CSV table of C-alpha atoms and ligand atoms in Angstrom, one decimal:
chain,number,residue,atom,x,y,z
A,24,MET,CA,55.7,-35.3,-10.2
A,25,ILE,CA,56.8,-34.3,-6.7
A,26,ARG,CA,56.5,-37.2,-4.2
A,27,SER,CA,57.7,-37.8,-0.6
A,28,ILE,CA,60.1,-40.7,-0.8
A,29,VAL,CA,61.0,-42.8,2.3
A,30,ARG,CA,64.8,-42.6,2.5
A,31,GLY,CA,65.3,-44.4,5.8
A,32,SER,CA,63.6,-45.8,8.9
A,33,GLY,CA,64.6,-46.4,12.5
A,34,SER,CA,63.1,-47.6,15.8
A,35,ALA,CA,63.9,-47.8,19.5
A,36,LEU,CA,62.6,-49.8,22.4
A,37,PRO,CA,63.1,-49.4,26.2
A,38,LYS,CA,65.6,-51.8,27.7
A,39,ARG,CA,63.1,-53.6,30.0
A,40,VAL,CA,60.9,-56.5,28.7
A,41,VAL,CA,57.8,-57.3,30.7
A,42,THR,CA,56.3,-60.7,30.0
A,43,ASN,CA,52.6,-61.7,30.4
A,44,ALA,CA,53.7,-63.9,33.3
A,45,GLU,CA,55.2,-60.9,35.1
A,46,LEU,CA,52.0,-59.0,34.7
A,47,ALA,CA,50.0,-62.0,36.0
A,48,ALA,CA,51.9,-61.7,39.2
A,49,GLN,CA,50.5,-58.1,39.7
A,50,VAL,CA,47.0,-58.2,38.3
A,51,ASP,CA,44.3,-60.9,37.9
A,52,THR,CA,45.2,-62.1,34.4
A,53,SER,CA,47.1,-65.0,32.7
A,54,ASP,CA,49.5,-65.5,29.9
A,55,GLU,CA,46.8,-67.8,28.3
A,56,TRP,CA,44.1,-65.1,28.4
A,57,ILE,CA,46.3,-62.4,27.0
A,58,VAL,CA,47.7,-64.5,24.2
A,59,GLU,CA,44.3,-65.9,23.2
A,60,ARG,CA,42.5,-62.6,23.2
A,61,THR,CA,45.3,-60.3,21.8
A,62,GLY,CA,48.3,-62.3,20.5
A,63,ILE,CA,50.5,-60.2,22.9
A,64,ARG,CA,53.3,-62.2,24.7
A,65,GLN,CA,55.4,-59.3,26.0
A,66,ARG,CA,55.9,-55.5,25.9
A,67,TYR,CA,58.8,-53.1,26.5
A,68,ILE,CA,58.3,-50.7,29.4
A,69,ALA,CA,60.4,-47.5,29.9
A,70,ASP,CA,62.3,-46.9,33.1
A,71,ASP,CA,62.7,-43.5,34.7
A,72,SER,CA,65.6,-42.6,32.5
A,73,GLU,CA,63.7,-43.4,29.3
A,74,THR,CA,61.2,-40.9,28.0
A,75,THR,CA,59.1,-40.3,24.8
A,76,SER,CA,61.8,-37.9,23.6
A,77,SER,CA,64.7,-40.2,24.4
A,78,LEU,CA,63.1,-43.0,22.4
A,79,ALA,CA,62.2,-40.7,19.6
A,80,ILE,CA,65.8,-39.3,19.4
A,81,ASP,CA,67.2,-42.8,19.3
A,82,ALA,CA,64.8,-43.9,16.5
A,83,ALA,CA,65.4,-40.7,14.5
A,84,ARG,CA,69.2,-41.1,14.7
A,85,LYS,CA,68.9,-44.7,13.2
A,86,ALA,CA,66.6,-43.4,10.5
A,87,LEU,CA,69.0,-40.7,9.5
A,88,GLU,CA,71.9,-43.2,9.5
A,89,MET,CA,69.9,-45.5,7.1
A,90,ALA,CA,69.1,-42.5,4.9
A,91,GLN,CA,72.8,-41.4,5.1
A,92,MET,CA,71.7,-37.9,5.9
A,93,ASP,CA,73.0,-35.2,8.2
A,94,ALA,CA,70.4,-34.0,10.8
A,95,LYS,CA,71.3,-30.4,9.8
A,96,SER,CA,69.6,-31.1,6.4
A,97,ILE,CA,66.3,-31.8,8.1
A,98,ASP,CA,63.9,-28.9,7.8
A,99,LEU,CA,60.7,-30.5,9.2
A,100,ILE,CA,60.0,-32.7,12.2
A,101,VAL,CA,56.5,-34.0,12.8
A,102,LEU,CA,56.2,-36.1,15.9
A,103,ALA,CA,53.0,-38.1,16.8
A,104,THR,CA,52.5,-38.8,20.5
A,105,ALA,CA,49.8,-38.9,23.1
A,106,THR,CA,52.4,-39.1,25.9
A,107,PRO,CA,54.6,-36.0,25.4
A,108,ASP,CA,57.5,-35.2,27.8
A,109,GLN,CA,55.8,-32.0,28.8
A,110,THR,CA,52.5,-30.3,28.1
A,111,PHE,CA,54.5,-27.8,26.1
A,112,PRO,CA,56.8,-27.3,24.2
A,113,SER,CA,56.4,-30.1,21.8
A,114,THR,CA,58.4,-33.3,22.0
A,115,ALA,CA,59.4,-32.6,18.4
A,116,SER,CA,61.2,-29.4,19.7
A,117,ARG,CA,63.2,-31.6,22.1
A,118,VAL,CA,64.2,-33.9,19.3
A,119,GLN,CA,65.1,-31.0,17.1
A,120,ALA,CA,67.5,-29.6,19.8
A,121,ALA,CA,69.0,-33.0,20.5
A,122,LEU,CA,69.7,-33.8,16.9
A,123,GLY,CA,71.0,-30.3,16.1
A,124,CYS,CA,68.6,-29.6,13.3
A,125,GLN,CA,68.2,-25.8,12.9
A,126,GLY,CA,65.9,-23.4,11.2
A,127,GLY,CA,63.1,-25.7,10.1
A,128,ALA,CA,59.7,-26.4,11.6
A,129,ALA,CA,59.1,-28.9,14.5
A,130,PHE,CA,55.7,-29.8,16.0
A,131,ASP,CA,53.7,-32.6,17.5
A,132,VAL,CA,50.4,-34.1,16.2
A,133,ALA,CA,47.9,-35.8,18.5
A,134,ALA,CA,45.8,-38.6,17.0
A,135,VAL,CA,46.7,-41.3,19.5
A,136,CYS,CA,47.2,-44.7,17.8
A,137,SER,CA,46.6,-43.1,14.3
A,138,GLY,CA,49.2,-40.5,15.1
A,139,PHE,CA,51.9,-41.7,12.8
A,140,LEU,CA,49.5,-41.8,9.8
A,141,TYR,CA,48.4,-38.3,10.6
A,142,ALA,CA,52.0,-37.1,11.0
A,143,LEU,CA,52.9,-38.8,7.7
A,144,GLY,CA,49.9,-37.2,5.9
A,145,VAL,CA,50.9,-33.7,7.2
A,146,ALA,CA,54.6,-34.1,6.4
A,147,ASP,CA,53.8,-35.5,2.9
A,148,SER,CA,51.5,-32.5,2.2
A,149,MET,CA,54.2,-30.0,3.3
A,150,LEU,CA,56.9,-31.7,1.2
A,151,ARG,CA,54.7,-31.8,-1.9
A,152,THR,CA,53.8,-28.1,-1.6
A,153,GLY,CA,57.4,-27.1,-1.1
A,154,MET,CA,57.1,-26.0,2.5
A,155,ALA,CA,59.9,-28.3,3.4
A,156,ARG,CA,62.4,-30.6,1.6
A,157,ARG,CA,63.5,-33.2,4.1
A,158,ALA,CA,61.3,-34.4,7.0
A,159,LEU,CA,61.6,-36.6,10.0
A,160,VAL,CA,58.3,-38.2,10.8
A,161,ILE,CA,58.2,-39.9,14.2
A,162,GLY,CA,55.8,-41.9,16.3
A,163,ALA,CA,56.9,-42.1,20.0
A,164,GLU,CA,55.1,-43.1,23.2
A,165,THR,CA,55.5,-44.0,26.8
A,166,PHE,CA,52.0,-45.3,27.3
A,167,SER,CA,53.1,-47.1,30.4
A,168,ARG,CA,52.9,-43.7,32.2
A,169,ILE,CA,49.2,-43.3,31.5
A,170,LEU,CA,48.1,-46.9,32.3
A,171,ASP,CA,46.1,-47.8,35.3
A,172,TRP,CA,48.2,-50.8,36.4
A,173,GLU,CA,45.3,-52.1,38.5
A,174,ASP,CA,42.9,-52.3,35.5
A,175,ARG,CA,43.5,-55.7,33.9
A,176,THR,CA,41.3,-54.8,30.9
A,177,THR,CA,43.8,-52.2,29.7
A,178,CYS,CA,47.2,-52.5,31.4
A,179,VAL,CA,48.1,-55.8,29.6
A,180,LEU,CA,47.5,-54.3,26.1
A,181,PHE,CA,50.1,-51.5,25.8
A,182,GLY,CA,53.9,-51.0,25.6
A,183,ASP,CA,56.4,-48.2,25.0
A,184,GLY,CA,58.6,-47.5,21.9
A,185,ALA,CA,59.4,-45.2,19.0
A,186,GLY,CA,59.7,-45.4,15.2
A,187,ALA,CA,60.8,-42.9,12.6
A,188,MET,CA,61.0,-42.3,8.9
A,189,VAL,CA,63.1,-39.8,6.9
A,190,LEU,CA,61.1,-38.4,3.9
A,191,GLU,CA,62.5,-36.4,1.1
A,192,ALA,CA,60.7,-34.5,-1.7
A,193,ALA,CA,61.8,-35.6,-5.1
A,194,ASP,CA,60.7,-35.4,-8.7
A,195,VAL,CA,59.9,-38.9,-9.8
A,196,ALA,CA,58.2,-40.8,-12.7
A,197,GLU,CA,54.6,-42.1,-12.3
A,198,GLU,CA,55.9,-45.7,-11.5
A,199,GLY,CA,58.6,-44.4,-9.2
A,200,PRO,CA,58.8,-44.5,-5.4
A,201,GLY,CA,57.1,-42.4,-2.8
A,202,ILE,CA,53.8,-41.9,-1.0
A,203,LEU,CA,51.1,-42.6,-3.6
A,204,ALA,CA,48.0,-41.7,-1.6
A,205,SER,CA,46.8,-41.1,2.0
A,206,ARG,CA,43.4,-40.8,3.6
A,207,LEU,CA,42.6,-39.6,7.2
A,208,HIS,CA,39.4,-39.7,9.1
A,209,ALA,CA,38.0,-38.8,12.5
A,210,ASP,CA,34.7,-39.3,14.3
A,211,GLY,CA,34.5,-37.4,17.5
A,212,ASP,CA,31.3,-39.1,18.7
A,213,HIS,CA,33.1,-41.9,20.5
A,214,ASN,CA,35.2,-40.2,23.2
A,215,GLU,CA,33.8,-42.4,26.0
A,216,LEU,CA,35.0,-45.6,24.3
A,217,LEU,CA,38.7,-44.7,24.4
A,218,TYR,CA,40.1,-41.7,26.4
A,219,VAL,CA,42.3,-40.5,29.2
A,220,ASP,CA,40.5,-39.2,32.3
A,221,GLY,CA,42.7,-36.2,32.8
A,222,GLY,CA,44.3,-33.2,31.1
A,223,PRO,CA,45.7,-29.7,31.8
A,224,SER,CA,42.4,-27.9,31.2
A,225,THR,CA,40.0,-30.3,32.9
A,226,THR,CA,41.4,-32.1,36.0
A,227,GLY,CA,44.9,-30.6,35.9
A,228,THR,CA,46.3,-34.1,36.1
A,229,VAL,CA,47.8,-36.3,33.5
A,230,GLY,CA,45.0,-39.0,33.9
A,231,LYS,CA,44.8,-42.7,33.0
A,232,LEU,CA,43.7,-44.5,29.9
A,233,ARG,CA,40.1,-45.8,29.9
A,234,MET,CA,38.7,-48.1,27.2
A,235,LYS,CA,35.7,-50.2,26.3
A,236,GLY,CA,37.7,-52.7,24.4
A,237,ARG,CA,34.9,-54.7,22.8
A,238,GLU,CA,33.2,-51.7,21.2
A,239,VAL,CA,36.6,-50.3,20.0
A,240,PHE,CA,37.3,-53.6,18.4
A,241,ARG,CA,34.0,-53.5,16.4
A,242,HIS,CA,34.6,-50.0,15.1
A,243,ALA,CA,38.3,-50.8,14.2
A,244,VAL,CA,37.6,-53.6,11.8
A,245,VAL,CA,34.9,-51.7,9.9
A,246,ASN,CA,36.8,-48.4,9.7
A,247,LEU,CA,40.1,-49.9,8.7
A,248,ALA,CA,38.6,-52.0,5.9
A,249,GLU,CA,36.8,-48.9,4.6
A,250,VAL,CA,39.8,-46.6,4.6
A,251,LEU,CA,42.0,-49.3,3.0
A,252,GLU,CA,39.5,-49.7,0.2
A,253,GLU,CA,39.4,-46.0,-0.2
A,254,VAL,CA,43.2,-45.7,-0.7
A,255,LEU,CA,43.3,-48.7,-3.0
A,256,GLN,CA,40.6,-47.1,-5.2
A,257,GLU,CA,42.3,-43.7,-5.2
A,258,VAL,CA,45.5,-45.3,-6.6
A,259,GLY,CA,43.7,-47.8,-8.8
A,260,VAL,CA,45.3,-51.0,-7.4
A,261,GLY,CA,43.7,-54.1,-6.0
A,262,ALA,CA,44.5,-55.6,-2.6
A,263,ALA,CA,46.1,-58.5,-4.3
A,264,GLU,CA,48.8,-56.2,-5.7
A,265,LEU,CA,50.0,-55.1,-2.3
A,266,ASP,CA,53.4,-56.7,-1.2
A,267,TRP,CA,52.9,-55.8,2.4
A,268,VAL,CA,50.4,-54.3,4.9
A,269,VAL,CA,51.9,-52.7,8.0
A,270,PRO,CA,49.0,-52.2,10.3
A,271,HIS,CA,48.7,-50.6,13.7
A,272,GLN,CA,49.6,-53.3,16.2
A,273,ALA,CA,46.7,-53.3,18.7
A,274,ASN,CA,45.4,-56.9,18.6
A,275,ALA,CA,46.3,-59.9,16.4
A,276,ARG,CA,42.6,-60.6,16.0
A,277,ILE,CA,42.0,-57.1,14.6
A,278,LEU,CA,44.9,-57.7,12.1
A,279,ASP,CA,43.5,-61.0,11.1
A,280,ALA,CA,39.9,-59.8,10.8
A,281,THR,CA,40.9,-56.8,8.6
A,282,ALA,CA,43.1,-59.0,6.4
A,283,ARG,CA,40.2,-61.4,5.9
A,284,LYS,CA,37.8,-58.6,5.0
A,285,LEU,CA,40.2,-57.5,2.3
A,286,GLY,CA,41.0,-61.0,1.1
A,287,LEU,CA,44.7,-60.5,2.0
A,288,PRO,CA,46.8,-63.5,2.9
A,289,ALA,CA,48.1,-63.4,6.5
A,290,GLU,CA,51.7,-63.8,5.3
A,291,LYS,CA,51.5,-60.2,3.8
A,292,VAL,CA,50.6,-58.6,7.1
A,293,ILE,CA,53.6,-57.5,9.2
A,294,LYS,CA,52.9,-58.5,12.8
A,295,THR,CA,54.9,-57.3,15.8
A,296,VAL,CA,52.1,-57.2,18.4
A,297,GLU,CA,53.3,-60.3,20.1
A,298,LYS,CA,56.6,-58.6,21.0
A,299,HIS,CA,55.8,-54.9,21.3
A,300,ALA,CA,52.1,-55.0,22.3
A,301,ASN,CA,50.2,-51.8,21.4
A,302,THR,CA,52.7,-48.9,21.3
A,303,SER,CA,50.1,-46.4,19.9
A,304,ALA,CA,51.7,-43.9,17.5
A,305,ALA,CA,55.0,-45.8,17.5
A,306,SER,CA,53.5,-49.1,16.3
A,307,VAL,CA,53.4,-48.6,12.5
A,308,PRO,CA,56.9,-47.2,12.1
A,309,LEU,CA,58.3,-49.8,14.6
A,310,ALA,CA,56.8,-52.6,12.6
A,311,TYR,CA,57.8,-51.0,9.2
A,312,ASP,CA,61.4,-50.6,10.4
A,313,GLU,CA,61.6,-54.2,11.6
A,314,ALA,CA,60.4,-55.5,8.3
A,315,VAL,CA,62.8,-53.3,6.3
A,316,ARG,CA,65.8,-54.3,8.5
A,317,ASP,CA,65.0,-58.1,8.3
A,318,GLY,CA,64.8,-57.8,4.5
A,319,ARG,CA,61.0,-58.5,4.1
A,320,ILE,CA,60.2,-55.0,2.8
A,321,LYS,CA,62.4,-54.2,-0.2
A,322,PRO,CA,62.9,-51.4,-2.7
A,323,GLY,CA,60.0,-51.4,-5.2
A,324,ASP,CA,57.5,-53.0,-2.9
A,325,LEU,CA,54.0,-51.6,-2.6
A,326,VAL,CA,53.3,-51.2,1.1
A,327,MET,CA,50.0,-50.1,2.8
A,328,LEU,CA,50.3,-48.5,6.3
A,329,GLU,CA,47.1,-48.2,8.4
A,330,ALA,CA,45.9,-47.4,11.9
A,331,MET,CA,42.9,-46.6,14.0
A,332,GLY,CA,42.9,-45.0,17.5
A,333,GLY,CA,41.2,-42.8,20.1
A,334,GLY,CA,39.1,-39.9,18.8
A,335,PHE,CA,38.1,-42.1,16.9
A,336,THR,CA,40.8,-41.4,14.3
A,337,TRP,CA,41.9,-43.7,11.5
A,338,GLY,CA,43.8,-43.5,8.3
A,339,ALA,CA,45.9,-45.3,5.6
A,340,SER,CA,48.8,-44.5,3.3
A,341,LEU,CA,50.0,-46.4,0.3
A,342,LEU,CA,53.7,-46.1,-0.6
A,343,ARG,CA,56.1,-47.5,-3.1
A,344,VAL,CA,59.4,-48.2,-1.3
B,7,COA,N1,42.8,-61.1,32.0
B,7,COA,C1,41.8,-61.9,32.2
B,7,COA,N2,40.5,-61.6,32.0
B,7,COA,C2,40.3,-60.4,31.5
B,7,COA,C3,41.3,-59.5,31.2
B,7,COA,C4,42.6,-59.9,31.5
B,7,COA,N3,43.6,-59.0,31.2
B,7,COA,N4,40.7,-58.4,30.7
B,7,COA,C5,39.4,-58.6,30.6
B,7,COA,N5,39.1,-59.9,31.1
B,7,COA,C6,37.8,-60.5,31.3
B,7,COA,C7,36.7,-59.5,31.3
B,7,COA,O1,36.5,-59.0,32.6
B,7,COA,C8,35.5,-60.3,30.9
B,7,COA,O2,35.1,-61.1,31.9
B,7,COA,P1,33.5,-61.2,32.2
B,7,COA,O3,32.9,-61.9,31.0
B,7,COA,O4,33.5,-62.1,33.4
B,7,COA,O5,33.0,-59.8,32.4
B,7,COA,C9,36.1,-61.3,29.8
B,7,COA,O6,37.5,-61.3,30.1
B,7,COA,C10,35.9,-60.9,28.4
B,7,COA,O7,36.1,-59.5,28.3
B,7,COA,P2,35.9,-58.7,26.9
B,7,COA,O8,36.3,-57.3,27.1
B,7,COA,O9,34.6,-59.0,26.3
B,7,COA,O10,37.0,-59.5,26.0
B,7,COA,P3,37.3,-59.4,24.5
B,7,COA,O11,37.3,-60.7,23.8
B,7,COA,O12,36.6,-58.2,23.8
B,7,COA,O13,38.9,-58.9,24.5
B,7,COA,C11,40.2,-56.9,24.3
B,7,COA,C12,39.2,-57.7,25.2
B,7,COA,C13,40.5,-55.6,25.0
B,7,COA,C14,41.4,-57.7,24.2
B,7,COA,C15,39.6,-56.7,22.9
B,7,COA,O14,38.3,-56.2,23.0
B,7,COA,C16,40.3,-55.7,22.1
B,7,COA,O15,41.5,-55.9,21.8
B,7,COA,N6,39.7,-54.6,21.7
B,7,COA,C17,40.3,-53.6,20.9
B,7,COA,C18,41.2,-52.7,21.7
B,7,COA,C19,42.0,-51.9,20.9
B,7,COA,O16,42.4,-52.2,19.8
B,7,COA,N7,42.3,-50.7,21.5
B,7,COA,C20,43.2,-49.8,20.9
B,7,COA,C21,42.7,-49.2,19.7
B,7,COA,S1,44.0,-48.1,19.3
C-alpha cells in the first residue's frame, strides 16, 4: 500500500528568549501565575530580522538535511500559518523560492493551532493519490506580531517558531512505517472565543488576538479526547499501544487532562510548552523534532500527533516512524 513516510524533521526558534519575569516587568502578571496556570516558563520572540518565512526556511533546511534529500526533489510544500509574511502570495511560495524547489505545488493552509495537522492531512492525501511524491510540511508562526502586549490574559501564552517534516510516498507493507490515519474537524460556531480582530476584508488591519481562555480550555479537552479515540478506533489500536503522543503545546494542564481522559501515562506525552509556550501551527512539529533529535522518538515507534485551535479546528494523525 502507498503511505506517506516521515523521512526527516527540523525546527527553528528565534534567537531571543523572553522569560516570565521579563513579561512581569511589562504587564500585571507573575512567573508564579503563569507557571501554575499554564506550565510556561519562557517563550522565543522574533526580532525584526526574523519572519515566519525565515523560521520556516531554517526548519525546512534541517528537515531536508535529516532526510538526506535535495530541495530540488521536493514537489509539494504545504505550510500552515496564521501569521504569513504577506497577505499574498503564500509563505510557502517564499520558502519554495529560498530553497530552490521548482515545478511543484506550494501553498498555505489556515487552521491556526491545528494548522500542522491540517497541512499533514492535505499533504498525505496528495501523496497517496499520486499528485506529488515528496512533500515538505511546515508549521511556522510569528504570533508575537498579533499579540496585544497590554492584555495579560493572552500575551503571556504565545511564542514564535517553526517546525517541518519531509514526507515521501512509498509502497510499504501493512506493518511498515508511515501515516496510518488522520481525522480533521471544524466547528465554526465559536469564532468569538478565539479570533483576531482584524483582516484585509474587514478592518483592513492585521488585528490582534482575542481569546476567552477558560471556554477554549473546556472545548479543547473534550474535542481532543474524541478525535484521539476516533483515530485509534480507525487503526484498531488501543491508547496503551502508543509509544508517544505529541500534542499541540497550548497549556500543560490541557496536556495532562487529555492524557488522563485517555488513560495515558504522562511520561508518554512530549511536552515543550515550558520552553516554547504556544507556537500555534509550529508547536507539534517543533515538539516532534525535539523528541526525535534527543532520541526519545525512534524508528518503529507509534506516535500520535494532535492539535486544537481557533475556528474551532482540531485533528489527530497516527504515524509509525
Ligand atoms: N497574570 C495574572 N493573572 C491573570 C493573568 C496573568 N497573565 N491572566 C489572567 N489573570 C487573572 C484573570 O484576570 C482572573 O482574575 P479574576 O478572577 O480577578 O477575574 C484570574 O487570573 C483567573 O483567570 P481565568 O481566565 O479564569 O484563568 P484560567 O485558570 O482559566 O487560566 C488560561 C487562563 C488562559 C491560562 C487558561 O484558561 C487556558 O490555558 N485556556 C486555554 C487557552 C488555549 O489553549 N488557547 C489556545 C488554543 S489553541
